[in-house]
Structures are given as C-alpha cells and as structure tokens.
PDB file of C-alpha atoms in Angstrom:
ATOM      1  CA  LYS V 289      16.967  25.867   2.316  1.00 34.00           C
ATOM      2  CA  LEU V 290      13.684  27.611   3.211  1.00 32.00           C
ATOM      3  CA  GLN V 291      10.625  28.342   1.171  1.00 34.00           C
ATOM      4  CA  SER V 292       8.236  30.973   2.472  1.00 32.00           C
ATOM      5  CA  GLY V 293       4.492  31.015   1.987  1.00 38.00           C
ATOM      6  CA  THR V 294       2.266  28.142   3.033  1.00 47.00           C
ATOM      7  CA  GLY V 295       5.059  25.547   3.152  1.00 54.00           C
ATOM      8  CA  PHE V 296       8.625  25.140   4.428  1.00 51.00           C
ATOM      9  CA  ASN V 297      11.174  22.823   2.851  1.00 57.00           C
ATOM     10  CA  TYR V 298      14.365  21.850   4.687  1.00 48.00           C
ATOM     11  CA  SER V 299      17.118  20.006   2.837  1.00 47.00           C
ATOM     12  CA  THR V 300      20.548  18.722   3.841  1.00 42.00           C
ATOM     13  CA  THR V 301      21.950  22.244   3.519  1.00 43.00           C
ATOM     14  CA  LEU V 302      20.590  22.817   7.033  1.00 50.00           C
ATOM     15  CA  SER V 303      21.923  21.161  10.168  1.00 53.00           C
ATOM     16  CA  THR V 304      19.475  19.594  12.614  1.00 55.00           C
ATOM     17  CA  SER V 305      19.800  22.525  15.013  1.00 56.00           C
ATOM     18  CA  GLY V 306      19.492  24.961  12.120  1.00 57.00           C
ATOM     19  CA  ALA V 307      16.299  23.337  10.914  1.00 57.00           C
ATOM     20  CA  ILE V 308      14.756  23.439  14.393  1.00 55.00           C
ATOM     21  CA  GLN V 309      15.779  27.097  14.839  1.00 58.00           C
ATOM     22  CA  SER V 310      14.124  27.911  11.523  1.00 58.00           C
ATOM     23  CA  LEU V 311      10.972  26.138  12.683  1.00 56.00           C
ATOM     24  CA  LEU V 312      10.901  28.318  15.790  1.00 54.00           C
ATOM     25  CA  GLN V 313      10.973  31.382  13.563  1.00 58.00           C
ATOM     26  CA  ALA V 314       8.338  30.058  11.132  1.00 55.00           C
ATOM     27  CA  PRO V 315       5.255  32.210  10.554  1.00 55.00           C
ATOM     28  CA  VAL V 316       2.099  30.898  12.176  1.00 59.00           C
ATOM     29  CA  ASP V 317       0.256  30.493   8.869  1.00 72.00           C
ATOM     30  CA  ILE V 318       2.500  27.604   7.794  1.00 83.00           C
ATOM     31  CA  ARG V 319       0.491  24.507   6.889  1.00 87.00           C
ATOM     32  CA  ASP V 320       3.065  22.200   5.254  1.00 91.00           C
ATOM     33  CA  ILE V 321       6.481  21.190   6.646  1.00 89.00           C
ATOM     34  CA  SER V 322       9.027  19.155   4.653  1.00 90.00           C
ATOM     35  CA  CYS V 323      12.333  17.985   6.157  1.00 89.00           C
ATOM     36  CA  LEU V 324      14.341  16.168   3.489  1.00 92.00           C
ATOM     37  CA  GLY V 325      17.647  14.533   4.394  1.00 92.00           C
ATOM     38  CA  VAL V 326      17.969  16.390   7.692  1.00 89.00           C
ATOM     39  CA  PRO V 327      19.138  13.941  10.419  1.00 91.00           C
ATOM     40  CA  PHE V 328      16.568  13.653  13.205  1.00 86.00           C
ATOM     41  CA  GLY V 329      16.559  11.142  16.056  1.00 84.00           C
ATOM     42  CA  ASN V 330      12.864  11.825  16.625  1.00 85.00           C
ATOM     43  CA  ILE V 331      10.062  13.606  14.837  1.00 86.00           C
ATOM     44  CA  PRO V 332      11.011  17.276  15.341  1.00 80.00           C
ATOM     45  CA  ASP V 333       8.931  19.306  17.771  1.00 78.00           C
ATOM     46  CA  ILE V 334       7.265  21.685  15.347  1.00 77.00           C
ATOM     47  CA  PRO V 335       5.860  24.713  17.213  1.00 76.00           C
ATOM     48  CA  VAL V 336       3.389  25.595  14.479  1.00 77.00           C
ATOM     49  CA  PRO V 337      -0.376  25.208  15.035  1.00 81.00           C
ATOM     50  CA  TYR V 338      -2.818  23.986  12.409  1.00 86.00           C
ATOM     51  CA  LEU V 339      -0.359  21.950  10.335  1.00 91.00           C
ATOM     52  CA  THR V 340      -1.941  19.722   7.711  1.00 94.00           C
ATOM     53  CA  HIS V 341       1.084  18.035   6.110  1.00 95.00           C
ATOM     54  CA  ILE V 342       4.408  16.826   7.576  1.00 94.00           C
ATOM     55  CA  ASP V 343       7.279  15.197   5.639  1.00 95.00           C
ATOM     56  CA  VAL V 344      10.335  13.777   7.417  1.00 95.00           C
ATOM     57  CA  VAL V 345      12.163  11.922   4.660  1.00 96.00           C
ATOM     58  CA  ASP V 346      15.578  10.217   4.692  1.00 96.00           C
ATOM     59  CA  ALA V 347      16.259  11.438   8.214  1.00 95.00           C
ATOM     60  CA  GLY V 348      17.362   8.209   9.919  1.00 95.00           C
ATOM     61  CA  LEU V 349      14.268   7.899  12.142  1.00 96.00           C
ATOM     62  CA  GLU V 350      14.097   4.525  13.922  1.00 95.00           C
ATOM     63  CA  VAL V 351      11.311   4.936  16.488  1.00 94.00           C
ATOM     64  CA  LEU V 352       8.108   6.957  16.270  1.00 95.00           C
ATOM     65  CA  GLU V 353       7.037   7.768  19.831  1.00 93.00           C
ATOM     66  CA  SER V 354       3.705   9.061  21.095  1.00 90.00           C
ATOM     67  CA  GLY V 355       3.390  12.757  21.786  1.00 87.00           C
ATOM     68  CA  GLN V 356       5.684  13.753  18.913  1.00 86.00           C
ATOM     69  CA  ILE V 357       2.884  15.072  16.705  1.00 89.00           C
ATOM     70  CA  LYS V 358       1.635  18.235  18.365  1.00 83.00           C
ATOM     71  CA  SER V 359      -0.798  19.629  15.833  1.00 85.00           C
ATOM     72  CA  ALA V 360      -4.268  18.074  15.968  1.00 88.00           C
ATOM     73  CA  THR V 361      -5.061  19.088  12.376  1.00 93.00           C
ATOM     74  CA  VAL V 362      -2.551  16.914  10.471  1.00 96.00           C
ATOM     75  CA  GLU V 363      -4.079  15.185   7.439  1.00 97.00           C
ATOM     76  CA  SER V 364      -0.966  13.778   5.768  1.00 97.00           C
ATOM     77  CA  LEU V 365       2.246  12.235   7.135  1.00 97.00           C
ATOM     78  CA  ARG V 366       5.171  11.050   5.025  1.00 97.00           C
ATOM     79  CA  PHE V 367       8.071   9.223   6.702  1.00 97.00           C
ATOM     80  CA  MET V 368       9.668   7.549   3.666  1.00 98.00           C
ATOM     81  CA  ASN V 369      13.236   6.260   3.457  1.00 98.00           C
ATOM     82  CA  ASN V 370      13.962   6.142   7.157  1.00 97.00           C
ATOM     83  CA  LYS V 371      14.881   3.188   9.409  1.00 96.00           C
ATOM     84  CA  ILE V 372      11.627   2.955  11.328  1.00 97.00           C
ATOM     85  CA  LYS V 373      11.226  -0.314  13.224  1.00 96.00           C
ATOM     86  CA  ILE V 374       8.874   0.667  16.066  1.00 95.00           C
ATOM     87  CA  ILE V 375       5.744   2.811  16.113  1.00 96.00           C
ATOM     88  CA  ASP V 376       4.215   3.676  19.476  1.00 96.00           C
ATOM     89  CA  ASP V 377       0.636   2.489  19.946  1.00 94.00           C
ATOM     90  CA  ASN V 378      -0.591   6.031  20.651  1.00 94.00           C
ATOM     91  CA  LEU V 379       1.349   7.919  17.963  1.00 94.00           C
ATOM     92  CA  PHE V 380      -1.774   8.824  15.981  1.00 94.00           C
ATOM     93  CA  GLY V 381      -4.034   9.414  18.996  1.00 92.00           C
ATOM     94  CA  SER V 382      -4.141  13.209  18.635  1.00 92.00           C
ATOM     95  CA  ILE V 383      -4.862  13.024  14.878  1.00 95.00           C
ATOM     96  CA  SER V 384      -7.073   9.944  14.809  1.00 94.00           C
ATOM     97  CA  THR V 385      -9.941  11.766  13.114  1.00 95.00           C
ATOM     98  CA  THR V 386      -7.929  14.020  10.766  1.00 96.00           C
ATOM     99  CA  LEU V 387      -5.198  11.740   9.371  1.00 97.00           C
ATOM    100  CA  ARG V 388      -6.128  10.640   5.849  1.00 98.00           C
ATOM    101  CA  SER V 389      -2.820   9.822   4.168  1.00 98.00           C
ATOM    102  CA  LEU V 390       0.160   7.942   5.675  1.00 98.00           C
ATOM    103  CA  ASP V 391       3.372   7.004   3.856  1.00 98.00           C
ATOM    104  CA  LEU V 392       5.744   4.633   5.709  1.00 98.00           C
ATOM    105  CA  SER V 393       7.393   3.201   2.595  1.00 98.00           C
ATOM    106  CA  TYR V 394      11.022   2.032   2.595  1.00 98.00           C
ATOM    107  CA  ASN V 395      11.498   1.543   6.314  1.00 98.00           C
ATOM    108  CA  GLN V 396      12.263  -1.536   8.425  1.00 98.00           C
ATOM    109  CA  LEU V 397       8.880  -2.576   9.812  1.00 97.00           C
ATOM    110  CA  THR V 398       8.678  -6.356  10.258  1.00 96.00           C
ATOM    111  CA  GLU V 399       4.961  -6.446  10.984  1.00 93.00           C
ATOM    112  CA  LEU V 400       1.880  -4.383  10.319  1.00 91.00           C
ATOM    113  CA  PRO V 401       1.675  -1.763  13.116  1.00 91.00           C
ATOM    114  CA  ILE V 402      -1.820  -2.906  14.084  1.00 90.00           C
ATOM    115  CA  ASN V 403      -2.050  -1.173  17.478  1.00 90.00           C
ATOM    116  CA  SER V 404      -1.054   2.253  16.242  1.00 93.00           C
ATOM    117  CA  LEU V 405      -3.078   2.043  13.020  1.00 92.00           C
ATOM    118  CA  SER V 406      -6.137   0.917  14.970  1.00 90.00           C
ATOM    119  CA  ARG V 407      -6.358   4.454  16.388  1.00 91.00           C
ATOM    120  CA  THR V 408      -6.984   6.029  12.974  1.00 94.00           C
ATOM    121  CA  LYS V 409     -10.596   6.662  12.024  1.00 93.00           C
ATOM    122  CA  SER V 410     -10.352   8.544   8.716  1.00 96.00           C
ATOM    123  CA  LEU V 411      -7.347   6.965   6.967  1.00 96.00           C
ATOM    124  CA  ASP V 412      -7.902   6.711   3.211  1.00 97.00           C
ATOM    125  CA  TRP V 413      -4.432   6.107   1.720  1.00 98.00           C
ATOM    126  CA  LEU V 414      -1.664   3.919   3.241  1.00 98.00           C
ATOM    127  CA  ASN V 415       1.750   3.074   1.796  1.00 98.00           C
ATOM    128  CA  LEU V 416       3.830   0.330   3.451  1.00 98.00           C
ATOM    129  CA  HIS V 417       5.842  -0.543   0.348  1.00 98.00           C
ATOM    130  CA  GLY V 418       9.458  -1.601   0.815  1.00 98.00           C
ATOM    131  CA  ASN V 419       9.431  -2.784   4.422  1.00 98.00           C
ATOM    132  CA  GLN V 420      10.100  -6.269   5.861  1.00 98.00           C
ATOM    133  CA  ILE V 421       6.552  -7.311   6.743  1.00 97.00           C
ATOM    134  CA  VAL V 422       6.154 -11.102   6.789  1.00 96.00           C
ATOM    135  CA  THR V 423       2.627 -11.763   8.046  1.00 92.00           C
ATOM    136  CA  LEU V 424      -0.682  -9.920   8.053  1.00 90.00           C
ATOM    137  CA  ALA V 425      -2.381 -10.113  11.444  1.00 78.00           C
ATOM    138  CA  ASP V 426      -6.071  -9.920  12.264  1.00 72.00           C
ATOM    139  CA  SER V 427      -7.655  -6.760  10.850  1.00 71.00           C
ATOM    140  CA  TYR V 428     -10.688  -6.876  13.141  1.00 68.00           C
ATOM    141  CA  TYR V 429      -9.519  -3.960  15.303  1.00 67.00           C
ATOM    142  CA  LEU V 430      -8.463  -1.731  12.424  1.00 82.00           C
ATOM    143  CA  ASN V 431     -10.881   1.171  12.193  1.00 85.00           C
ATOM    144  CA  PHE V 432      -9.604   2.033   8.749  1.00 88.00           C
ATOM    145  CA  ARG V 433     -11.242  -1.121   7.397  1.00 91.00           C
ATOM    146  CA  ASN V 434     -14.220   1.188   6.897  1.00 93.00           C
ATOM    147  CA  THR V 435     -12.319   4.108   5.336  1.00 96.00           C
ATOM    148  CA  LEU V 436      -9.223   2.887   3.457  1.00 96.00           C
ATOM    149  CA  THR V 437      -9.416   2.962  -0.354  1.00 98.00           C
ATOM    150  CA  THR V 438      -5.740   2.535  -1.346  1.00 98.00           C
ATOM    151  CA  LEU V 439      -3.142   0.186   0.159  1.00 98.00           C
ATOM    152  CA  PHE V 440       0.434  -0.483  -0.995  1.00 98.00           C
ATOM    153  CA  LEU V 441       2.159  -3.570   0.459  1.00 98.00           C
ATOM    154  CA  GLY V 442       4.612  -4.310  -2.333  1.00 98.00           C
ATOM    155  CA  GLU V 443       8.243  -5.299  -1.801  1.00 98.00           C
ATOM    156  CA  ASN V 444       7.775  -6.912   1.592  1.00 98.00           C
ATOM    157  CA  GLN V 445       8.251 -10.550   2.685  1.00 98.00           C
ATOM    158  CA  ILE V 446       4.599 -11.628   2.737  1.00 97.00           C
ATOM    159  CA  ILE V 447       4.150 -15.365   2.108  1.00 95.00           C
ATOM    160  CA  SER V 448       0.400 -15.875   2.438  1.00 94.00           C
ATOM    161  CA  LEU V 449      -2.878 -13.978   2.639  1.00 93.00           C
ATOM    162  CA  PRO V 450      -5.150 -14.763   5.606  1.00 89.00           C
ATOM    163  CA  ASP V 451      -8.686 -15.634   4.560  1.00 85.00           C
ATOM    164  CA  ASP V 452     -10.222 -12.852   6.630  1.00 82.00           C
ATOM    165  CA  PHE V 453      -7.774  -9.953   6.382  1.00 87.00           C
ATOM    166  CA  PHE V 454      -8.594  -7.959   3.227  1.00 93.00           C
ATOM    167  CA  SER V 455     -12.102  -9.393   2.974  1.00 91.00           C
ATOM    168  CA  SER V 456     -13.177  -7.270   5.953  1.00 89.00           C
ATOM    169  CA  PHE V 457     -12.324  -3.984   4.197  1.00 94.00           C
ATOM    170  CA  LYS V 458     -15.464  -2.108   3.152  1.00 95.00           C
ATOM    171  CA  ARG V 459     -14.131   0.525   0.714  1.00 97.00           C
ATOM    172  CA  LEU V 460     -10.796  -0.807  -0.580  1.00 97.00           C
ATOM    173  CA  LEU V 461     -10.411  -0.002  -4.289  1.00 98.00           C
ATOM    174  CA  TRP V 462      -6.680  -0.292  -4.985  1.00 98.00           C
ATOM    175  CA  LEU V 463      -4.406  -3.042  -3.611  1.00 98.00           C
ATOM    176  CA  ASN V 464      -0.755  -3.572  -4.534  1.00 98.00           C
ATOM    177  CA  LEU V 465       1.046  -6.741  -3.357  1.00 98.00           C
ATOM    178  CA  ASP V 466       3.881  -6.817  -5.902  1.00 98.00           C
ATOM    179  CA  ASN V 467       7.277  -8.337  -5.134  1.00 98.00           C
ATOM    180  CA  ASN V 468       6.366 -10.547  -2.185  1.00 98.00           C
ATOM    181  CA  HIS V 469       6.485 -14.361  -1.817  1.00 98.00           C
ATOM    182  CA  ILE V 470       2.775 -15.100  -2.141  1.00 98.00           C
ATOM    183  CA  ARG V 471       1.998 -18.560  -3.538  1.00 97.00           C
ATOM    184  CA  GLU V 472      -1.778 -18.589  -3.741  1.00 96.00           C
ATOM    185  CA  ILE V 473      -4.805 -16.349  -3.373  1.00 96.00           C
ATOM    186  CA  PRO V 474      -7.553 -17.948  -1.255  1.00 94.00           C
ATOM    187  CA  ARG V 475     -11.036 -17.742  -2.756  1.00 92.00           C
ATOM    188  CA  LEU V 476     -12.531 -15.184  -0.359  1.00 91.00           C
ATOM    189  CA  SER V 477      -9.375 -13.453   0.863  1.00 93.00           C
ATOM    190  CA  LEU V 478      -9.825 -10.128  -0.963  1.00 96.00           C
ATOM    191  CA  ALA V 479     -12.166  -7.173  -0.497  1.00 96.00           C
ATOM    192  CA  ARG V 480     -15.081  -7.432  -2.915  1.00 96.00           C
ATOM    193  CA  THR V 481     -14.829  -3.686  -3.635  1.00 98.00           C
ATOM    194  CA  ILE V 482     -11.375  -3.852  -5.293  1.00 98.00           C
ATOM    195  CA  HIS V 483     -11.191  -2.548  -8.845  1.00 98.00           C
ATOM    196  CA  THR V 484      -7.360  -2.454  -9.240  1.00 98.00           C
ATOM    197  CA  LEU V 485      -5.224  -5.392  -8.086  1.00 98.00           C
ATOM    198  CA  SER V 486      -1.525  -6.009  -8.669  1.00 98.00           C
ATOM    199  CA  LEU V 487       0.187  -9.284  -7.733  1.00 98.00           C
ATOM    200  CA  SER V 488       3.270  -9.061  -9.949  1.00 98.00           C
ATOM    201  CA  ASN V 489       6.517 -10.864  -9.116  1.00 98.00           C
ATOM    202  CA  ASN V 490       5.255 -13.344  -6.555  1.00 98.00           C
ATOM    203  CA  GLN V 491       5.308 -17.163  -6.604  1.00 98.00           C
ATOM    204  CA  ILE V 492       1.762 -17.851  -7.795  1.00 98.00           C
ATOM    205  CA  ARG V 493       1.487 -21.007  -9.894  1.00 97.00           C
ATOM    206  CA  THR V 494      -2.218 -21.100 -10.710  1.00 97.00           C
ATOM    207  CA  PHE V 495      -4.461 -18.364 -12.060  1.00 97.00           C
ATOM    208  CA  PRO V 496      -6.657 -17.415  -9.050  1.00 97.00           C
ATOM    209  CA  LEU V 497      -9.955 -17.868 -10.898  1.00 97.00           C
ATOM    210  CA  GLU V 498     -12.224 -18.198  -7.861  1.00 96.00           C
ATOM    211  CA  ALA V 499     -10.664 -15.239  -6.036  1.00 96.00           C
ATOM    212  CA  ILE V 500     -11.020 -13.029  -9.113  1.00 97.00           C
ATOM    213  CA  GLU V 501     -14.580 -14.212  -9.708  1.00 96.00           C
ATOM    214  CA  ALA V 502     -15.496 -12.839  -6.268  1.00 96.00           C
ATOM    215  CA  LEU V 503     -14.337  -9.348  -7.310  1.00 97.00           C
ATOM    216  CA  ALA V 504     -17.253  -8.145  -9.383  1.00 96.00           C
ATOM    217  CA  SER V 505     -15.824  -4.588  -9.626  1.00 97.00           C
ATOM    218  CA  LEU V 506     -12.314  -5.600 -10.727  1.00 98.00           C
ATOM    219  CA  THR V 507     -11.309  -3.857 -13.955  1.00 98.00           C
ATOM    220  CA  TRP V 508      -7.490  -3.839 -13.795  1.00 98.00           C
ATOM    221  CA  PHE V 509      -5.553  -6.976 -12.834  1.00 98.00           C
ATOM    222  CA  THR V 510      -1.790  -7.495 -13.090  1.00 98.00           C
ATOM    223  CA  ILE V 511      -0.270 -10.873 -12.245  1.00 98.00           C
ATOM    224  CA  ARG V 512       2.874 -10.794 -14.380  1.00 98.00           C
ATOM    225  CA  GLY V 513       6.179 -12.292 -13.287  1.00 98.00           C
ATOM    226  CA  ASN V 514       4.756 -15.373 -11.557  1.00 98.00           C
ATOM    227  CA  TYR V 515       4.844 -19.119 -12.356  1.00 98.00           C
ATOM    228  CA  ILE V 516       1.501 -19.551 -14.105  1.00 98.00           C
ATOM    229  CA  GLU V 517       1.614 -22.193 -16.840  1.00 97.00           C
ATOM    230  CA  THR V 518      -1.957 -22.307 -18.151  1.00 96.00           C
ATOM    231  CA  ILE V 519      -4.890 -19.984 -18.746  1.00 95.00           C
ATOM    232  CA  PRO V 520      -8.103 -21.554 -17.413  1.00 95.00           C
ATOM    233  CA  GLU V 521     -10.861 -22.742 -19.721  1.00 94.00           C
ATOM    234  CA  LYS V 522     -13.198 -22.912 -16.755  1.00 95.00           C
ATOM    235  CA  PRO V 523     -15.755 -20.102 -16.964  1.00 95.00           C
ATOM    236  CA  PHE V 524     -16.471 -17.323 -14.531  1.00 95.00           C
ATOM    237  CA  GLY V 525     -19.903 -17.579 -12.951  1.00 94.00           C
ATOM    238  CA  TYR V 526     -21.007 -14.458 -14.830  1.00 94.00           C
ATOM    239  CA  LYS V 527     -19.999 -12.344 -17.827  1.00 95.00           C
ATOM    240  CA  LYS V 528     -16.956 -10.421 -16.611  1.00 95.00           C
ATOM    241  CA  ARG V 529     -15.477  -7.308 -18.196  1.00 96.00           C
ATOM    242  CA  MET V 530     -11.978  -5.961 -17.563  1.00 98.00           C
ATOM    243  CA  ASP V 531     -10.011  -3.037 -18.947  1.00 98.00           C
ATOM    244  CA  LYS V 532      -6.647  -4.725 -18.463  1.00 98.00           C
ATOM    245  CA  LEU V 533      -5.361  -8.232 -17.710  1.00 98.00           C
ATOM    246  CA  ASP V 534      -1.559  -8.560 -17.581  1.00 98.00           C
ATOM    247  CA  LEU V 535      -0.235 -12.143 -17.619  1.00 98.00           C
ATOM    248  CA  GLY V 536       3.201 -11.270 -18.975  1.00 98.00           C
ATOM    249  CA  GLU V 537       6.444 -12.931 -17.836  1.00 98.00           C
ATOM    250  CA  ASN V 538       4.860 -16.211 -16.761  1.00 98.00           C
ATOM    251  CA  PHE V 539       5.339 -19.744 -18.141  1.00 97.00           C
ATOM    252  CA  ILE V 540       2.296 -19.922 -20.399  1.00 97.00           C
ATOM    253  CA  SER V 541       2.970 -22.048 -23.495  1.00 95.00           C
ATOM    254  CA  SER V 542      -0.380 -21.831 -25.289  1.00 93.00           C
ATOM    255  CA  ILE V 543      -3.603 -19.834 -25.429  1.00 91.00           C
ATOM    256  CA  PRO V 544      -6.741 -21.986 -25.210  1.00 91.00           C
ATOM    257  CA  THR V 545      -9.319 -21.296 -27.913  1.00 89.00           C
ATOM    258  CA  ASN V 546     -11.991 -21.330 -25.235  1.00 91.00           C
ATOM    259  CA  MET V 547     -10.238 -19.130 -22.657  1.00 91.00           C
ATOM    260  CA  PHE V 548     -12.479 -18.726 -19.592  1.00 94.00           C
ATOM    261  CA  ASN V 549     -15.174 -20.363 -21.747  1.00 93.00           C
ATOM    262  CA  ASN V 550     -15.818 -16.963 -23.347  1.00 93.00           C
ATOM    263  CA  THR V 551     -17.085 -15.447 -20.092  1.00 95.00           C
ATOM    264  CA  LEU V 552     -14.363 -12.776 -19.949  1.00 95.00           C
ATOM    265  CA  SER V 553     -14.143  -9.660 -22.102  1.00 96.00           C
ATOM    266  CA  VAL V 554     -10.817  -7.784 -21.914  1.00 96.00           C
ATOM    267  CA  ASN V 555      -9.846  -4.546 -23.636  1.00 97.00           C
ATOM    268  CA  ASP V 556      -6.094  -5.014 -23.076  1.00 98.00           C
ATOM    269  CA  LEU V 557      -4.691  -8.549 -22.666  1.00 96.00           C
ATOM    270  CA  ASN V 558      -0.916  -8.685 -22.149  1.00 97.00           C
ATOM    271  CA  LEU V 559       0.929 -11.991 -22.625  1.00 97.00           C
ATOM    272  CA  ASP V 560       4.453 -10.732 -23.398  1.00 97.00           C
ATOM    273  CA  TYR V 561       7.539 -12.755 -22.400  1.00 96.00           C
ATOM    274  CA  ASN V 562       5.796 -16.103 -22.042  1.00 97.00           C
ATOM    275  CA  TYR V 563       6.607 -19.313 -23.934  1.00 95.00           C
ATOM    276  CA  ILE V 564       3.758 -19.221 -26.403  1.00 92.00           C
ATOM    277  CA  GLU V 565       4.551 -20.958 -29.685  1.00 85.00           C
ATOM    278  CA  LYS V 566       3.382 -19.238 -32.845  1.00 63.00           C
TER     279      LYS V 566
END
C-alpha cells in the first residue's frame, strides 16, 4: 500500500522485499516514511535524503544498531510495538541535533537507554510507555535534561524514584508514571517545572504532600488507584491552586473538614470509588 505526495505508508500488504523496492523507487521529495506491520530485522535502509519522520511499527525489531539512520534531518522516530531490547550507543549520533520526538513505547527495554539517549541534544518528547524498565539510572549525562518537556514512563516495572533523577530536568512539564510499582515519592525527586503529573495505579500509601509542595507550577495531578487512606490536614507552605486533583480509587474513608488546612484551591476534585461514608 503506497501513498504518494510527501509521505509513504507501507502496510502488511507489502512483503519486506517489496517495501524496500518501493523505497528505492520513491521520489526524492519524500519527507515521511511509515512502515506498519512489515517484518524488518533492522531499520530499513531508506535511500531518501532529507527525511523528517520515520515510523517502523509492529515490525519485530529487536536491536537498533548504529548507522541505520542515514538521513541527518530526522526530527521524529516512532518504533512502537516492536521487540526492541538493545539500542546501540551511537544510534542517534547523526541526528543528535535534529531529533525532537522519539516513541519507543511497547517494546522490551529493561533499562533506560542512557548511553544512546545521552547523544540527543534537542529531544523534546519521549515515550517509553509499556516496556520493562525497573530502575532509573543517573541522569547527569543526559543532554535532554535541558530540552525534554514530555516524558511517558507508564506501564513499566519501576519501584522507586531516585532523589536526583527527575529533579535535574530543567524544562519538564508533563510526566506520566502510571501503572508501575512506586511506593513513595521523595520530597525533592521531581522537576520543579512540572505542571501535569500522573501517578495512577502504583502502590503509594501516603499522599506525597512535601513532593507536591515543591512543584509550584503543578496544576493537574492524578494519583488514583493507589493505597492512600487519608487526606492530609497539614497545610502547604503557600496558597496552592490546581485545576484538577484526582484521588479516585483509593482507600479514603472520610474527608477532613480542614483538608490541607485550607491552603489548596481545586477546580475539579475527584474522589470516586473510595470508601467515604455519607
């Protein structure tokens, strides 16, 4: 299946050899390439200059080796629903200054690919949802600490947050850590710039008051599906305003009359599926 114009789309109606042959015949003004469900052992060698967007989705990729991305103008890569376990340290070397969006969701990574990601210098959006990541290593060498605004780490196997991992990010606005095994949020473990934070379906037992207090820009906070039993009466250190606070599906049995000692103003407070007695 081919679509002419500025983008090509290959589906399972093409064989691997057929897809590659079509690439060889592609016009030089192609900017976007999408290979959906076409079995590839490696990232296909795409003989098209000036590409900006490459999708290789549901192709069975297991290893991403260096030298497989030929175009030095790529801004967006999407490798969702593969079987990727290994990423070569130099994979992004040729696109270190152009790559802005990277989707590695639903693969088999067991750790954050620190060495390869450390090569990126302009990365803004990163999706690692649905892998098997257990621990978060030192972020000191990650250049994207200064550029990343959106990070998805949901549906992994993360147990704890290092004190100095997210706190070193300078521009992070959106962080999703849903569906992990996190038990607590250390006081200074998060980037102060975050305005949207989701911690749903973890194993958190206490409302992380001190960690949230440190996020002066936070406006949207979801912590539903945990094991929280009480809402704090202890105040924030300042008058805090939020658009949404979702505490649904916890084990809260009552709402204190002096919740957060009246230091929190919330437009949308969600407490559904708790054990609150009327």
